[in-house]
């Protein structure tokens, strides 16, 4: 009886092994769950880091594009201003050449003396056609009194509407008004050069200015029409090159 009792008391040992196996199995089963969560967290951090990097790159790219656009606008502005300066210089040179040619071609005349003229006769206060035109031009070329030159040219055109200087006077007046941004008035005088004096050497320049007026008025179609008219009908004029450049820029 004693031996049997002793054997029965030794049987509980396997219960401990079963508990240990159950704990080990539970630990093994819980281990993969923690690994997946860690992997997901790692993947989320990687995705967030890449997203932030891509966002920074996109912002940097946009900044570069903005800088390029700004530089392009500055370049176009400088090119336009340069063309304006060249245009003014050409106008000045043409006017100087015209005046020199007029002086060289002018006949020498001797004033006729009247037998009964009085030695106390006063000179007339009215300026001659040449003097009136020269006075207006000198205010631009010599005195640089641009605002004061406007009424002088207007007065000349009223007084001598059929003068040989009329197309030049209209052009100069249009240029002065254009510089003051009085576009409607400037356009009127440039149009008169083109329509009323088709044989004048100022027609090509007037067409160029009409195109520039249209550009300032944001009328692209009108600007292209004037520039193309200049290139088609006055292809040898210096202003035709400037017109072609503007056509290429506006396309």
Short mmCIF file of C-alpha atoms in Angstrom, two decimals:
data_model
loop_
_atom_site.label_atom_id
_atom_site.label_comp_id
_atom_site.label_asym_id
_atom_site.label_seq_id
_atom_site.Cartn_x
_atom_site.Cartn_y
_atom_site.Cartn_z
CA UNK A 1 0.00 0.00 0.00
CA UNK A 2 2.82 2.32 0.76
CA UNK A 3 4.40 1.79 -2.69
CA UNK A 4 1.17 2.45 -4.47
CA UNK A 5 0.59 5.68 -2.61
CA UNK A 6 4.11 6.82 -3.41
CA UNK A 7 3.58 6.23 -7.12
CA UNK A 8 0.35 8.14 -7.13
CA UNK A 9 1.95 11.13 -5.47
CA UNK A 10 4.66 11.27 -8.21
CA UNK A 11 2.20 11.78 -11.11
CA UNK A 12 1.59 15.60 -10.82
CA UNK A 13 4.97 16.39 -12.50
CA UNK A 14 3.61 16.38 -16.14
CA UNK A 15 1.10 19.10 -15.22
CA UNK A 16 3.97 21.52 -14.75
CA UNK A 17 5.40 20.69 -18.20
CA UNK A 18 2.04 21.29 -19.82
CA UNK A 19 1.80 24.73 -18.24
CA UNK A 20 5.30 25.55 -19.39
CA UNK A 21 4.53 24.49 -22.94
CA UNK A 22 1.34 26.55 -22.92
CA UNK A 23 3.25 29.63 -21.76
CA UNK A 24 5.93 29.11 -24.39
CA UNK A 25 3.29 28.71 -27.11
CA UNK A 26 1.55 31.87 -25.95
CA UNK A 27 4.85 33.77 -26.01
CA UNK A 28 5.61 32.48 -29.51
CA UNK A 29 2.16 33.45 -30.76
CA UNK A 30 2.40 36.95 -29.28
CA UNK A 31 5.88 37.61 -30.71
CA UNK A 32 4.84 37.96 -34.43
CA UNK A 33 2.09 40.45 -33.48
CA UNK A 34 4.62 42.84 -31.96
CA UNK A 35 6.95 42.50 -34.97
CA UNK A 36 4.23 43.48 -37.46
CA UNK A 37 3.36 46.59 -35.48
CA UNK A 38 7.00 47.59 -35.38
CA UNK A 39 7.32 47.02 -39.12
CA UNK A 40 4.21 49.07 -39.82
CA UNK A 41 5.50 51.88 -37.61
CA UNK A 42 8.82 51.80 -39.45
CA UNK A 43 7.08 51.85 -42.83
CA UNK A 44 4.91 54.78 -41.74
CA UNK A 45 8.01 56.73 -40.68
CA UNK A 46 9.67 55.97 -44.03
CA UNK A 47 6.58 57.07 -45.97
CA UNK A 48 6.28 60.27 -43.93
CA UNK A 49 9.96 61.06 -44.44
CA UNK A 50 9.67 60.53 -48.18
CA UNK A 51 6.51 62.64 -48.34
CA UNK A 52 8.22 65.46 -46.49
CA UNK A 53 11.26 65.22 -48.77
CA UNK A 54 9.05 65.27 -51.88
CA UNK A 55 7.15 68.27 -50.52
CA UNK A 56 10.41 70.13 -49.86
CA UNK A 57 11.61 69.31 -53.36
CA UNK A 58 8.32 70.51 -54.85
CA UNK A 59 8.57 73.77 -52.91
CA UNK A 60 12.17 74.30 -54.02
CA UNK A 61 11.20 73.55 -57.63
CA UNK A 62 8.36 76.09 -57.44
CA UNK A 63 10.73 78.70 -56.03
CA UNK A 64 13.13 78.06 -58.90
CA UNK A 65 10.32 78.32 -61.44
CA UNK A 66 9.17 81.61 -59.88
CA UNK A 67 12.71 82.98 -60.03
CA UNK A 68 13.07 81.95 -63.68
CA UNK A 69 9.74 83.57 -64.52
CA UNK A 70 10.75 86.76 -62.72
CA UNK A 71 14.11 86.86 -64.50
CA UNK A 72 12.39 86.30 -67.83
CA UNK A 73 10.04 89.21 -67.14
CA UNK A 74 12.96 91.45 -66.18
CA UNK A 75 14.80 90.46 -69.36
CA UNK A 76 11.76 91.25 -71.54
CA UNK A 77 11.33 94.59 -69.78
CA UNK A 78 14.97 95.48 -70.35
CA UNK A 79 14.75 94.44 -73.99
CA UNK A 80 11.68 96.62 -74.49
CA UNK A 81 13.34 99.58 -72.76
CA UNK A 82 16.42 99.11 -74.90
CA UNK A 83 14.31 99.14 -78.06
CA UNK A 84 12.71 102.38 -76.83
CA UNK A 85 16.13 103.96 -76.30
CA UNK A 86 17.32 102.83 -79.73
CA UNK A 87 14.14 104.21 -81.27
CA UNK A 88 14.66 107.61 -79.67
CA UNK A 89 18.29 107.71 -80.75
CA UNK A 90 17.29 106.89 -84.31
CA UNK A 91 14.68 109.65 -84.22
CA UNK A 92 17.29 112.13 -83.04
CA UNK A 93 19.80 111.10 -85.71
CA UNK A 94 17.18 111.27 -88.45
CA UNK A 95 16.12 114.71 -87.32
CA UNK A 96 19.71 115.94 -87.23
CA UNK A 97 20.31 114.54 -90.72
CA UNK A 98 17.13 116.19 -91.98
CA UNK A 99 18.12 119.56 -90.58
CA UNK A 100 21.65 119.32 -91.98
CA UNK A 101 20.28 118.34 -95.39
CA UNK A 102 17.79 121.19 -95.29
CA UNK A 103 20.55 123.67 -94.53
CA UNK A 104 22.74 122.34 -97.35
CA UNK A 105 19.88 122.38 -99.88
CA UNK A 106 18.40 125.73 -98.87
CA UNK A 107 18.93 128.41 -101.57
CA UNK A 108 20.63 131.62 -100.57
CA UNK A 109 18.17 134.47 -100.90
CA UNK A 110 18.79 138.17 -100.63
CA UNK A 111 15.94 140.11 -99.05
CA UNK A 112 14.40 142.64 -101.39
CA UNK A 113 14.75 146.19 -100.13
CA UNK A 114 11.81 148.48 -100.77
CA UNK A 115 12.77 152.01 -101.79
CA UNK A 116 10.34 153.56 -99.34
CA UNK A 117 11.02 151.29 -96.41
CA UNK A 118 11.44 153.03 -93.12
CA UNK A 119 14.59 152.48 -91.11
CA UNK A 120 12.47 152.37 -87.96
CA UNK A 121 10.32 149.39 -89.12
CA UNK A 122 9.95 146.72 -86.43
CA UNK A 123 10.49 143.01 -87.03
CA UNK A 124 7.37 140.90 -87.07
CA UNK A 125 6.68 138.91 -83.88
CA UNK A 126 5.43 135.98 -86.01
CA UNK A 127 8.00 133.24 -86.50
CA UNK A 128 8.55 131.82 -89.96
CA UNK A 129 7.66 128.22 -90.74
CA UNK A 130 11.26 127.05 -90.40
CA UNK A 131 11.82 129.00 -87.22
CA UNK A 132 8.60 127.74 -85.68
CA UNK A 133 9.50 124.13 -86.41
CA UNK A 134 13.10 124.55 -85.25
CA UNK A 135 11.90 126.13 -82.04
CA UNK A 136 9.71 123.13 -81.25
CA UNK A 137 12.42 120.62 -82.18
CA UNK A 138 15.08 122.43 -80.15
CA UNK A 139 12.90 122.15 -77.08
CA UNK A 140 13.26 118.40 -77.42
CA UNK A 141 16.81 117.95 -78.73
CA UNK A 142 18.55 120.89 -77.13
CA UNK A 143 16.61 122.13 -74.10
CA UNK A 144 14.96 118.82 -73.17
CA UNK A 145 11.81 120.70 -72.21
CA UNK A 146 9.54 117.90 -73.32
CA UNK A 147 6.30 119.15 -71.77
CA UNK A 148 6.86 122.65 -73.15
CA UNK A 149 7.50 121.21 -76.62
CA UNK A 150 4.00 119.70 -76.79
CA UNK A 151 2.11 123.01 -77.21
CA UNK A 152 4.82 124.23 -79.61
CA UNK A 153 4.25 121.30 -81.96
CA UNK A 154 0.49 121.65 -81.59
CA UNK A 155 0.73 125.33 -82.49
CA UNK A 156 2.97 124.55 -85.47
CA UNK A 157 0.47 121.97 -86.81
CA UNK A 158 -2.42 124.43 -86.45
CA UNK A 159 -0.48 127.23 -88.12
CA UNK A 160 1.15 125.18 -90.90
CA UNK A 161 -1.11 122.13 -91.52
CA UNK A 162 0.26 121.62 -95.06
CA UNK A 163 3.91 122.15 -94.20
CA UNK A 164 6.55 119.75 -95.40
CA UNK A 165 7.42 119.38 -91.74
CA UNK A 166 3.86 118.33 -90.84
CA UNK A 167 4.48 114.53 -90.77
CA UNK A 168 7.57 115.04 -88.62
CA UNK A 169 5.67 117.40 -86.33
CA UNK A 170 2.85 114.88 -85.91
CA UNK A 171 5.36 112.14 -85.18
CA UNK A 172 7.28 114.21 -82.62
CA UNK A 173 4.05 115.24 -80.95
CA UNK A 174 2.87 111.63 -80.84
CA UNK A 175 6.19 110.57 -79.31
CA UNK A 176 5.97 113.21 -76.58
CA UNK A 177 2.40 112.24 -75.75
CA UNK A 178 3.37 108.56 -75.78
CA UNK A 179 6.11 109.25 -73.24
CA UNK A 180 3.49 110.94 -71.05
CA UNK A 181 1.29 107.84 -71.42
CA UNK A 182 -1.40 109.89 -73.19
CA UNK A 183 -1.99 106.96 -75.49
CA UNK A 184 -5.23 108.06 -77.18
CA UNK A 185 -3.75 111.42 -78.24
CA UNK A 186 -0.48 109.84 -79.28
CA UNK A 187 -2.31 107.27 -81.39
CA UNK A 188 -4.19 110.05 -83.23
CA UNK A 189 -0.98 111.73 -84.36
CA UNK A 190 0.75 108.50 -85.38
CA UNK A 191 -2.33 107.57 -87.42
CA UNK A 192 -2.23 110.95 -89.17
CA UNK A 193 1.34 110.31 -90.22
CA UNK A 194 0.37 106.93 -91.71
CA UNK A 195 -2.93 108.00 -93.30
CA UNK A 196 -2.25 111.61 -94.38
CA UNK A 197 1.41 111.39 -95.37
CA UNK A 198 1.95 107.91 -96.90
CA UNK A 199 5.12 109.06 -98.71
CA UNK A 200 6.81 110.34 -95.57
CA UNK A 201 9.85 108.53 -94.21
CA UNK A 202 8.18 108.69 -90.78
CA UNK A 203 5.44 106.21 -91.75
CA UNK A 204 7.46 103.14 -90.75
CA UNK A 205 8.34 104.62 -87.37
CA UNK A 206 4.74 105.70 -86.85
CA UNK A 207 3.54 102.14 -87.50
CA UNK A 208 6.02 100.86 -84.93
CA UNK A 209 4.71 103.36 -82.38
CA UNK A 210 1.11 102.37 -83.16
CA UNK A 211 2.04 98.79 -82.38
CA UNK A 212 3.61 99.87 -79.09
CA UNK A 213 0.53 101.90 -78.21
CA UNK A 214 -1.63 98.84 -78.85
CA UNK A 215 0.64 96.73 -76.64
CA UNK A 216 0.27 99.22 -73.79
CA UNK A 217 -3.47 99.02 -74.26
CA UNK A 218 -3.23 95.20 -74.04
CA UNK A 219 -4.55 94.90 -77.60
CA UNK A 220 -2.34 92.13 -78.92
CA UNK A 221 -4.23 91.67 -82.21
CA UNK A 222 -3.95 95.36 -83.12
CA UNK A 223 -0.27 95.40 -82.19
CA UNK A 224 0.46 92.43 -84.44
CA UNK A 225 -1.51 94.06 -87.27
CA UNK A 226 0.58 97.24 -87.13
CA UNK A 227 3.87 95.35 -86.79
CA UNK A 228 3.05 93.10 -89.74
CA UNK A 229 2.01 96.07 -91.85
CA UNK A 230 5.37 97.65 -91.09
CA UNK A 231 7.33 94.49 -91.97
CA UNK A 232 5.33 93.86 -95.16
CA UNK A 233 5.39 97.39 -96.57
CA UNK A 234 8.62 98.82 -95.14
CA UNK A 235 10.87 95.79 -94.86
CA UNK A 236 14.06 97.81 -95.43
CA UNK A 237 13.33 100.29 -92.65
CA UNK A 238 15.35 100.00 -89.47
CA UNK A 239 12.15 99.88 -87.44
CA UNK A 240 11.08 96.73 -89.35
CA UNK A 241 13.65 94.70 -87.38
CA UNK A 242 12.17 95.92 -84.09
CA UNK A 243 8.68 95.13 -85.38
CA UNK A 244 9.72 91.58 -86.30
CA UNK A 245 11.18 91.10 -82.83
CA UNK A 246 7.88 92.14 -81.28
CA UNK A 247 5.96 89.81 -83.61
CA UNK A 248 8.12 86.89 -82.49
CA UNK A 249 7.62 87.85 -78.84
CA UNK A 250 3.84 88.15 -79.13
CA UNK A 251 3.20 84.91 -81.00
#
